[in-house]
mmCIF file of C-alpha atoms in Angstrom:
data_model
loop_
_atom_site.group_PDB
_atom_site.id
_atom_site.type_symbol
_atom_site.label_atom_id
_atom_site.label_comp_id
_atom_site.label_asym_id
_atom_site.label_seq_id
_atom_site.Cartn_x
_atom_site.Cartn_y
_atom_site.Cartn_z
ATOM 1 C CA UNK A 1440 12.883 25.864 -0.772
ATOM 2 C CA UNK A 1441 15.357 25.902 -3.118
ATOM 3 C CA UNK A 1442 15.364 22.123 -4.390
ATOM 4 C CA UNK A 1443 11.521 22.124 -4.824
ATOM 5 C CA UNK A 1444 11.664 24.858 -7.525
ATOM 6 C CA UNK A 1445 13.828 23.602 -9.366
ATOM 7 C CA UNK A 1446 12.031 20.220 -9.453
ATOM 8 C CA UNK A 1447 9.412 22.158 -10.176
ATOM 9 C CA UNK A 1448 10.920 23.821 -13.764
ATOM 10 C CA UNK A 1449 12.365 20.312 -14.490
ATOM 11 C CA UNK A 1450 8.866 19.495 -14.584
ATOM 12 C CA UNK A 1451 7.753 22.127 -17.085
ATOM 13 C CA UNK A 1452 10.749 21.950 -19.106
ATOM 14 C CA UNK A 1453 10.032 18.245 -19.877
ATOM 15 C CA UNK A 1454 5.991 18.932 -20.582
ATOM 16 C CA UNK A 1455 7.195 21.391 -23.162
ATOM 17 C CA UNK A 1456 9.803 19.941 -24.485
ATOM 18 C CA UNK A 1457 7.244 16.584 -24.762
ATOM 19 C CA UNK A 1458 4.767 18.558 -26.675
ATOM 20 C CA UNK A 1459 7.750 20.513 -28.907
ATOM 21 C CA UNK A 1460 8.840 16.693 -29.850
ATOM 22 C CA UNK A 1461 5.421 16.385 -31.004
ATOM 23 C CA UNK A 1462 5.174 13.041 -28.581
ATOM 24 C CA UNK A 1463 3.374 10.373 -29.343
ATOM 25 C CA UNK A 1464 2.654 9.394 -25.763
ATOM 26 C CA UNK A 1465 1.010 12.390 -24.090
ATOM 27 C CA UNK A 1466 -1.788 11.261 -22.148
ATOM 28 C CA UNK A 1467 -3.765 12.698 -18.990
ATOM 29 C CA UNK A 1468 -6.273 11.047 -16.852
ATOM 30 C CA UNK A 1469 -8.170 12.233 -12.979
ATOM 31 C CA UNK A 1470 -9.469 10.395 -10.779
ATOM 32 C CA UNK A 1471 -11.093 11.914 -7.512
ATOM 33 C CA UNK A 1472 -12.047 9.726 -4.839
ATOM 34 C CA UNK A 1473 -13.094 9.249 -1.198
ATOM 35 C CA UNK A 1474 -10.385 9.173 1.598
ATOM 36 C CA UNK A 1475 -11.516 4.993 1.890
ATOM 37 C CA UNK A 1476 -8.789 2.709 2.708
ATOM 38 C CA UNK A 1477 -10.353 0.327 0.000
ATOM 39 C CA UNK A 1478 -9.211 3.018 -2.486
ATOM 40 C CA UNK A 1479 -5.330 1.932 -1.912
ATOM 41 C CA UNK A 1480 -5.939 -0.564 -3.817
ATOM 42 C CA UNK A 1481 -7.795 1.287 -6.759
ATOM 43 C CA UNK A 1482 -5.430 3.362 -7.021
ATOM 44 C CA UNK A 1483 -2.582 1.265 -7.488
ATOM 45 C CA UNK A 1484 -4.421 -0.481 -10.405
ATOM 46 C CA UNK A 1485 -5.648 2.838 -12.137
ATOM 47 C CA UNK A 1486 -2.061 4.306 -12.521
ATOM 48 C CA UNK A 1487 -0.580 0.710 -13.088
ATOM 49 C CA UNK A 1488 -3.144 1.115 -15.985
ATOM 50 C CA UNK A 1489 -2.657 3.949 -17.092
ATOM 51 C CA UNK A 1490 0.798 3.306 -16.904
ATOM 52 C CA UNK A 1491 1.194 0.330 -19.086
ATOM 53 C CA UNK A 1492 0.801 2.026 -22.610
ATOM 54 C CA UNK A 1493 5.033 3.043 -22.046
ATOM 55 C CA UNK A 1494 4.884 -0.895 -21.762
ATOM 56 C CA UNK A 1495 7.299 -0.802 -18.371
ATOM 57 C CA UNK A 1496 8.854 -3.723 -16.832
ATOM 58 C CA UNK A 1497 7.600 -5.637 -14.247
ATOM 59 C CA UNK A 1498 9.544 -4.069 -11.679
ATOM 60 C CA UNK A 1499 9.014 -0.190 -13.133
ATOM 61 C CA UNK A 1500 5.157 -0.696 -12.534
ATOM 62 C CA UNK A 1501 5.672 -2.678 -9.070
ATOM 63 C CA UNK A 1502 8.309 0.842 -8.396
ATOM 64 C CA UNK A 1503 4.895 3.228 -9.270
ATOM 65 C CA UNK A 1504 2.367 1.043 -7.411
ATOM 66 C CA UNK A 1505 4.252 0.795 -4.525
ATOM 67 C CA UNK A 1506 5.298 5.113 -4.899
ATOM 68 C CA UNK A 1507 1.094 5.658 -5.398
ATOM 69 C CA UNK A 1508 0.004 3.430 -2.859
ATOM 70 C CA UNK A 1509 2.364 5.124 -0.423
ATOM 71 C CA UNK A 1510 1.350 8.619 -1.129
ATOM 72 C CA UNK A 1511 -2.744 7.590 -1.094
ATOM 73 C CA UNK A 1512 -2.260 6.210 2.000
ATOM 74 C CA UNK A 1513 -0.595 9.285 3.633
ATOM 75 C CA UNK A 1514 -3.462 11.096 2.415
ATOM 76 C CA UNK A 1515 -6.152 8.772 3.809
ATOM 77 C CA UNK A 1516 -4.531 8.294 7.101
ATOM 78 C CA UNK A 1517 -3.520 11.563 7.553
ATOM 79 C CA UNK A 1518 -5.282 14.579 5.574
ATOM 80 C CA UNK A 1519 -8.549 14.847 7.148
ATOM 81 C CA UNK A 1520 -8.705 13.213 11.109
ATOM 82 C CA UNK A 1521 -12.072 11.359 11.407
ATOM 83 C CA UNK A 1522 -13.871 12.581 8.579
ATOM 84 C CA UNK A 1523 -13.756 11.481 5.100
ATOM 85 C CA UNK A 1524 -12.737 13.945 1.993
ATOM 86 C CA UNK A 1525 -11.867 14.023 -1.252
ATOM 87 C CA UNK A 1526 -7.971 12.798 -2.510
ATOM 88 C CA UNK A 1527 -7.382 13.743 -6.703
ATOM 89 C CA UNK A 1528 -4.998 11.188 -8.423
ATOM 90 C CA UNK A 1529 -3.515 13.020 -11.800
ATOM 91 C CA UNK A 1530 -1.661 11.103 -13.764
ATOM 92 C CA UNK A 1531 0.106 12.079 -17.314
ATOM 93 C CA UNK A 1532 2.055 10.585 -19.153
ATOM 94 C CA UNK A 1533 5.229 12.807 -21.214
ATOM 95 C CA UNK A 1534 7.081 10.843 -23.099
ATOM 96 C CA UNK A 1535 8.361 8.504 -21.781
ATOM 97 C CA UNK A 1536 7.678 9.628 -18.091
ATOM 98 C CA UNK A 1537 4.908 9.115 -15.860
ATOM 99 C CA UNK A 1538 4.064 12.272 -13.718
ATOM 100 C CA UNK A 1539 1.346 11.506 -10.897
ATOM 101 C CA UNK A 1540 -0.021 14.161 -8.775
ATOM 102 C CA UNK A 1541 -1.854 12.996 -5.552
ATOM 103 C CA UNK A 1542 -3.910 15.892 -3.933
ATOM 104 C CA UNK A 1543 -5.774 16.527 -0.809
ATOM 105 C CA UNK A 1544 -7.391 19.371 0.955
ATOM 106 C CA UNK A 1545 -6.956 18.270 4.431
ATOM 107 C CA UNK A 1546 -4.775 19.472 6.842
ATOM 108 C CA UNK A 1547 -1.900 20.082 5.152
ATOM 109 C CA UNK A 1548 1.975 19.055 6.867
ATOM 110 C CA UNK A 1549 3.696 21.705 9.461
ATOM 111 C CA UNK A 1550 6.922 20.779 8.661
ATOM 112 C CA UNK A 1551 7.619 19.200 5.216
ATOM 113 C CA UNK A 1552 11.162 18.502 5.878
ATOM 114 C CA UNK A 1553 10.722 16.910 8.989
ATOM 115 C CA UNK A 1554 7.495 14.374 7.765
ATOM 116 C CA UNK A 1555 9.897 13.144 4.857
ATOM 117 C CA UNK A 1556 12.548 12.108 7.740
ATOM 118 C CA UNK A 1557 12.866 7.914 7.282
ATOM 119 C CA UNK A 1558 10.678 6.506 9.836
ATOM 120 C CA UNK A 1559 9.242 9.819 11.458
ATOM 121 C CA UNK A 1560 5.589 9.523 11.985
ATOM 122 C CA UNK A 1561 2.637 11.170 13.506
ATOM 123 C CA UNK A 1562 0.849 7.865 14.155
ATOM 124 C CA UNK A 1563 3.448 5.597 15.681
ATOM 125 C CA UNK A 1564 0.454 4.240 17.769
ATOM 126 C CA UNK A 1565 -1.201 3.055 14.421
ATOM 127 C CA UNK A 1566 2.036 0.929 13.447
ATOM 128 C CA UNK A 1567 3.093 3.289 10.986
ATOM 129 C CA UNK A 1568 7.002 2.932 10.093
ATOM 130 C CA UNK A 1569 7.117 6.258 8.679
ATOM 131 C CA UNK A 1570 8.366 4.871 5.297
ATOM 132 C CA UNK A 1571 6.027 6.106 3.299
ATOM 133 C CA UNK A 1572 8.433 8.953 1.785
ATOM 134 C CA UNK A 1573 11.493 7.143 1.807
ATOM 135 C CA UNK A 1574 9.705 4.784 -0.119
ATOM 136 C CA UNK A 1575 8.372 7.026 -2.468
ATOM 137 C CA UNK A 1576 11.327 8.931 -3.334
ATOM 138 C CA UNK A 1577 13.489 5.745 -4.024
ATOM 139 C CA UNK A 1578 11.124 4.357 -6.293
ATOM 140 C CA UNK A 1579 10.093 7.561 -8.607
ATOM 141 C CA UNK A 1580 13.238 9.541 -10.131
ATOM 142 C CA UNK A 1581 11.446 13.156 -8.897
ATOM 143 C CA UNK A 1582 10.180 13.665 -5.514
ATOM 144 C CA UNK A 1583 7.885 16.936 -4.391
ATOM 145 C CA UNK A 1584 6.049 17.557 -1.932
ATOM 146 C CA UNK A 1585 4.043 21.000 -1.343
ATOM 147 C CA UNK A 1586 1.628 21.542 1.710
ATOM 148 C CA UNK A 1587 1.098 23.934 4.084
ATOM 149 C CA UNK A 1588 -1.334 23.156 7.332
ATOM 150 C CA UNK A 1589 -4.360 24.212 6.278
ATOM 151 C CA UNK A 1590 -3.950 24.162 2.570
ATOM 152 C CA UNK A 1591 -4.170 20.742 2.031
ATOM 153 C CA UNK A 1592 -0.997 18.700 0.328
ATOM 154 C CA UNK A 1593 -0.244 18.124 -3.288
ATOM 155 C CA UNK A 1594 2.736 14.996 -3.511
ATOM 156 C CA UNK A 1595 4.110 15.123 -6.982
ATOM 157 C CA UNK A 1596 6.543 12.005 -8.477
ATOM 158 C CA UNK A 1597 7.949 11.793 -11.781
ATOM 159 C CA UNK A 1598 9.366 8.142 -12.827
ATOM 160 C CA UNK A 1599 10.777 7.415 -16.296
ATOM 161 C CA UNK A 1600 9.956 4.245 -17.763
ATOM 162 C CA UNK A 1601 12.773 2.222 -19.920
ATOM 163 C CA UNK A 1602 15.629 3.526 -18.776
ATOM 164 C CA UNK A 1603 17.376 6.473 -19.029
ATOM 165 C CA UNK B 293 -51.753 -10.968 -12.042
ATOM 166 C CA UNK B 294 -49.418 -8.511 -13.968
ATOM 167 C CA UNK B 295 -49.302 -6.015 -10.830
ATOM 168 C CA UNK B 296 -48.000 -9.045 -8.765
ATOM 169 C CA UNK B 297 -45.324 -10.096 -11.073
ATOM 170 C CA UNK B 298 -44.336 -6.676 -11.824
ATOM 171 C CA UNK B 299 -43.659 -6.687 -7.472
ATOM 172 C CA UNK B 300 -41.849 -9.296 -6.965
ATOM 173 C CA UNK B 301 -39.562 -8.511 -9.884
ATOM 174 C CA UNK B 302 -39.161 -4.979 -8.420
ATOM 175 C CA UNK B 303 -37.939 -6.912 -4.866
ATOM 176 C CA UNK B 304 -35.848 -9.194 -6.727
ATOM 177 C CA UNK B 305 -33.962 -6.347 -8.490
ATOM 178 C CA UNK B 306 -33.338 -4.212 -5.294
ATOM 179 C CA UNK B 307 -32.366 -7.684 -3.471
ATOM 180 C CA UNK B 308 -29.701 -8.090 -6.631
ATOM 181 C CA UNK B 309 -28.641 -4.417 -6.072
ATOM 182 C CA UNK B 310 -28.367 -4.725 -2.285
ATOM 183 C CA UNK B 311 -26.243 -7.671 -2.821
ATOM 184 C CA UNK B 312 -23.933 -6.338 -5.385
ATOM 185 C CA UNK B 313 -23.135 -3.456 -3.265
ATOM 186 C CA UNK B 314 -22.714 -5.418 -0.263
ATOM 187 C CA UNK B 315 -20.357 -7.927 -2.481
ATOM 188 C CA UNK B 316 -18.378 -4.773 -4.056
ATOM 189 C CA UNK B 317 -18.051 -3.330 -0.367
ATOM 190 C CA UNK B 318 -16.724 -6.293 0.963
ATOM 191 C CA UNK B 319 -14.867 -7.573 -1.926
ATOM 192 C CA UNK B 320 -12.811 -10.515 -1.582
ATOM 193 C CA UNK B 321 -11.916 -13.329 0.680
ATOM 194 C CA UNK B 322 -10.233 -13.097 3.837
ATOM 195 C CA UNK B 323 -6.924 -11.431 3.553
ATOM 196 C CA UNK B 324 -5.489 -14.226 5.647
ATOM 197 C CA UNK B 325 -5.409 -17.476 6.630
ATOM 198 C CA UNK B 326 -4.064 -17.943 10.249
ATOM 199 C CA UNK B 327 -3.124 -21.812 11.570
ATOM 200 C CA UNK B 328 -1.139 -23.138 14.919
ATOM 201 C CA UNK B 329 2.380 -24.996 14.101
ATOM 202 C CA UNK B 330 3.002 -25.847 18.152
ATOM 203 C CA UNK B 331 4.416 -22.386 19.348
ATOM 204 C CA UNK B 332 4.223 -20.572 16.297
ATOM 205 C CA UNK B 333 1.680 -18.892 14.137
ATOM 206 C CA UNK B 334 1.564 -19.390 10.347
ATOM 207 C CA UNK B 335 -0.182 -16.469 8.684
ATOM 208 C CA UNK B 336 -0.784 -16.944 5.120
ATOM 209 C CA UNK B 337 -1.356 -13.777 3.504
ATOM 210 C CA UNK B 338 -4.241 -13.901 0.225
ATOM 211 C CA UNK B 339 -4.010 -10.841 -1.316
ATOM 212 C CA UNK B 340 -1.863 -7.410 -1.358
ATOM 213 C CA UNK B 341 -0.765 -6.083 1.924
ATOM 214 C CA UNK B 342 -1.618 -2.574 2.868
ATOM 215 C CA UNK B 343 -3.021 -0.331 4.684
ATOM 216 C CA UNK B 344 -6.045 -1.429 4.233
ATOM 217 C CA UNK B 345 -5.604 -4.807 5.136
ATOM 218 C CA UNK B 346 -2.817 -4.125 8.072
ATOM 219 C CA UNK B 347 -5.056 -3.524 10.740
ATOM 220 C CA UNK B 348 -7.293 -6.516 10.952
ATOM 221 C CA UNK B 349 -4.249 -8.773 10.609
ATOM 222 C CA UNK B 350 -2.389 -6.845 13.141
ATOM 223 C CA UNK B 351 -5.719 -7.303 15.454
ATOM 224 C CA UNK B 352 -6.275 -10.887 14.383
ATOM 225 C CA UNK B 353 -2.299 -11.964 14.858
ATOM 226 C CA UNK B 354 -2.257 -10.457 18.178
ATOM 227 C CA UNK B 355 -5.509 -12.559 19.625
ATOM 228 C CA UNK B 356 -4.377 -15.360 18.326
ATOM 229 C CA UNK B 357 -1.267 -14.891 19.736
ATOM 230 C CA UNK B 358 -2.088 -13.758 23.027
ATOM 231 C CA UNK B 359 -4.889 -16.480 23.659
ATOM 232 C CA UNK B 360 -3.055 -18.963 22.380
ATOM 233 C CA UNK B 361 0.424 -17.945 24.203
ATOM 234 C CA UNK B 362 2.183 -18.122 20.519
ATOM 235 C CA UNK B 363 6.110 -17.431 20.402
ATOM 236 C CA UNK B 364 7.020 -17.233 16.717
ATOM 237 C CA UNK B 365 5.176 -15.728 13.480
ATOM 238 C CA UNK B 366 5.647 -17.244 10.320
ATOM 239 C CA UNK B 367 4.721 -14.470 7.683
ATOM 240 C CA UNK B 368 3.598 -17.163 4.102
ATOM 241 C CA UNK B 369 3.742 -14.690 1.374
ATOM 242 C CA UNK B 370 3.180 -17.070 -1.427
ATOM 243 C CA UNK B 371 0.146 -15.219 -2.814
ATOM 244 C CA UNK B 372 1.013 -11.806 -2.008
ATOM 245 C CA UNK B 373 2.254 -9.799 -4.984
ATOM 246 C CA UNK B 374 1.998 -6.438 -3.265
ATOM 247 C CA UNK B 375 3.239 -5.281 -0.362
ATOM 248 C CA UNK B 376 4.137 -1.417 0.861
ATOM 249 C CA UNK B 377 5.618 0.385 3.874
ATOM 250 C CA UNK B 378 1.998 -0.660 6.098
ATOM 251 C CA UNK B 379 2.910 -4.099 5.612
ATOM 252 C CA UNK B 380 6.173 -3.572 6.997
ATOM 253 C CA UNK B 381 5.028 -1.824 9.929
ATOM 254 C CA UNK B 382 2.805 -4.686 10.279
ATOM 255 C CA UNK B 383 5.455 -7.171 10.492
ATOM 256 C CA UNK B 384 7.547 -4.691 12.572
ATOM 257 C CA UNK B 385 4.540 -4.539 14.941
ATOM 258 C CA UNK B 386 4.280 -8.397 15.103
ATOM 259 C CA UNK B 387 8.262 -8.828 15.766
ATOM 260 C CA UNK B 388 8.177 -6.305 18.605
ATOM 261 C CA UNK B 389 5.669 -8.339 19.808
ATOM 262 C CA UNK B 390 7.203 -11.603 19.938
ATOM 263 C CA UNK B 391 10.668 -11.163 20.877
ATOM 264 C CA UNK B 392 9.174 -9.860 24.191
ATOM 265 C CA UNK B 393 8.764 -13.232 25.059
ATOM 266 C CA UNK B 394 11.673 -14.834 23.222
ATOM 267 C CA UNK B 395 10.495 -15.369 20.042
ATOM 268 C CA UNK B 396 11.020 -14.899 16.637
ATOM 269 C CA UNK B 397 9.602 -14.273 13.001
ATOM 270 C CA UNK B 398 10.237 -15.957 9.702
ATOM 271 C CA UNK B 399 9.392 -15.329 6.010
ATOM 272 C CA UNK B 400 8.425 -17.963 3.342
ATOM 273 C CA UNK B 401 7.479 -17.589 0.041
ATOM 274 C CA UNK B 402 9.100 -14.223 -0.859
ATOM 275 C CA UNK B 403 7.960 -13.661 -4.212
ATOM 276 C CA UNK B 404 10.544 -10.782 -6.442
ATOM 277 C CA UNK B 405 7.996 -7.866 -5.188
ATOM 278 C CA UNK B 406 8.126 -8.476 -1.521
ATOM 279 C CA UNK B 407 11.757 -9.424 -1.153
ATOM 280 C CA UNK B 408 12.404 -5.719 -2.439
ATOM 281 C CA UNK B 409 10.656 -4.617 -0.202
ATOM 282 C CA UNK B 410 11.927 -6.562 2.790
ATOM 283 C CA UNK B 411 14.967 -5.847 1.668
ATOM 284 C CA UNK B 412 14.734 -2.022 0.960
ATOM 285 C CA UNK B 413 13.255 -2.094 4.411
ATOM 286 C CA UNK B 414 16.235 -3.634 6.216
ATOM 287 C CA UNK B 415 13.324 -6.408 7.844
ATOM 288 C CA UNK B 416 15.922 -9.080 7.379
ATOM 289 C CA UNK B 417 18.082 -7.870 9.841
ATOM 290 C CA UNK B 418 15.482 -9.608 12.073
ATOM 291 C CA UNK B 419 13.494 -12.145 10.045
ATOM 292 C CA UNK B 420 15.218 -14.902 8.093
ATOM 293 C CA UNK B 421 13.913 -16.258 4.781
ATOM 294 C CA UNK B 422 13.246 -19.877 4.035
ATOM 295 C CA UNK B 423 12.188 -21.619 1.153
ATOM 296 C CA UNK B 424 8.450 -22.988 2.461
ATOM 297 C CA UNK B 425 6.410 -22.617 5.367
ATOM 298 C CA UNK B 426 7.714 -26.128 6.627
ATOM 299 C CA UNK B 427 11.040 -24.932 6.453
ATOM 300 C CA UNK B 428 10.567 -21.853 8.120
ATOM 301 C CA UNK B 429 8.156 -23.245 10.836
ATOM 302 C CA UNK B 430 10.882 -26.018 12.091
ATOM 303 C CA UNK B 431 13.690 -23.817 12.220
ATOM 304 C CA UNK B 432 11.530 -21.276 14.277
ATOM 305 C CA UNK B 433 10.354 -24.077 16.668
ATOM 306 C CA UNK B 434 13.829 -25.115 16.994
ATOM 307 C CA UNK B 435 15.093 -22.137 17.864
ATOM 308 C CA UNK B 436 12.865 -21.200 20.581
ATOM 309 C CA UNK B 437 12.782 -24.341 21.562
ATOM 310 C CA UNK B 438 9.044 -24.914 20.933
ATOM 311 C CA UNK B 439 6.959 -27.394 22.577
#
């Protein structure tokens, strides 16, 4: 898809143009853990974290929280039926940015474009308002989402803290 | 003599272990406290609402209600300083629920975090926000004319 590549370059453009700047904030940081609804939670604390060293407002860290928790619990609910399995949270943080990467290799989404649809879900039985996405993409400036069924699903968000 | 103590210390320390774990699995107090205002349920929410937490409100709300032939929700989210798209298909869940039988939901203690969220969400299309739970609890019982 067309949009997702070039997300993808504005990615790597800003990495290198971080490390050309000689950056003082360049930081990584995984974290793998089980598909446990109890990690929500975690999760949400570790980036807020990890986060905090850009020294972001209130409402920038509530934004990321609120992005993170969203895409961890899309993985736990969703990426691997029944069983449990493993979800990777990468964070880095570029600058002034905050890239997090949330990875699972579960069953991946058939149709990308139609799971980011506001309020579509696959578990409307479950009280799910499909808002997970929407959510996500109007809290972080960058939005993508690769997964193919089978392959798993990597969500990556980008969110610049302090303006623009 | 030694051989005994060194036992019971060995007990002790898988006893401490057993209970941290348990204490770390389990961690925390109830995520809510549920009470009976006439026809409507108060819910006062302790902690972050997610998806974690969702379900055994949703499952607690909806005895409660049933046995207890509830109209109205009152959602207290005084101590909640998290909330994301689970809790509002929570409270989605709960207002289907309720206006069934005429009733109606309410919101109280809307710290900055969650009225973004209820707002972002477009929940206050169908759930007004008042200042404190006895605020919000009179006005619902009003409405519906609770008995």
């Amino acid at each position: 898809m067309e949009t997702t590549q070039k997300i993808g370059e504005m990615f790597d453009t800003e990495a290198v143009r971080a490390k050309k700047m000689g950056a003082d904030m360049q930081d990584e940081m995984c974290l793998t853990f089980w598909s446990k609804s109890h990690n929500e939670r975690f999760s949400r604390t570790v980036v807020a974290a990890f986060a905090a060293r850009l020294d972001p407002t209130l409402e920038e860290l509530s934004d990321l929280k609120t992005a993170v928790s969203e895409a961890v619990t899309n993985a736990i609910i969703h990426a691997y039926s029944d069983e449990q399995g493993k979800i990777e949270l990468r964070a880095e943080l570029s600058g002034r940015d905050v890239i997090i990467e949330i990875r699972d290799y579960g069953v991946g989404i058939p149709d990308v474009k139609k799971a980011m649809e506001p309020t579509y879900t696959t578990r409307p039985e479950w009280e799910r308002s499909g808002m997970g996405f929407a959510f996500m993409e109007a809290f972080t400036d960058e939005l993508r989402v690769d997964s193919a069924p089978g392959e798993g699903t990597r969500i990556r968000m980008k969110k610049r803290i302090g303006g623009t | 003599m030694a051989k005994k103590k060194d036992e019971i210390e060995k007990k002790t320390m898988r006893k401490g272990a057993d209970m941290y774990q348990e204490m770390l699995v389990n961690s925390g107090k109830e995520e809510a406290e549920y009470s009976v205002r006439q026809q409507t349920l108060l819910i006062r929410f302790h902690s972050d609402i997610d998806h974690h937490n969702a379900a055994s409100i949703r499952t607690k709300a909806d005895r409660l209600i049933t046995r207890g032939g509830l109209k109205n929700i009152v959602f207290d989210f005084e101590e909640v300083h998290f909330m994301d798209s689970s809790g509002i298909g929570m409270i989605m869940g709960r207002y289907k629920q309720v206006i069934f039988q005429g009733g109606r939901i309410a919101a109280c203690g809307v710290g900055h975090e969650v009225d973004r969220i209820l707002t972002i969400s477009g929940l206050y299309r169908v759930m007004d926000k008042y200042e404190c739970v006895r605020e919000a609890v009179e006005a619902l019982n009003q409405k519906t004319g609770g008995r």
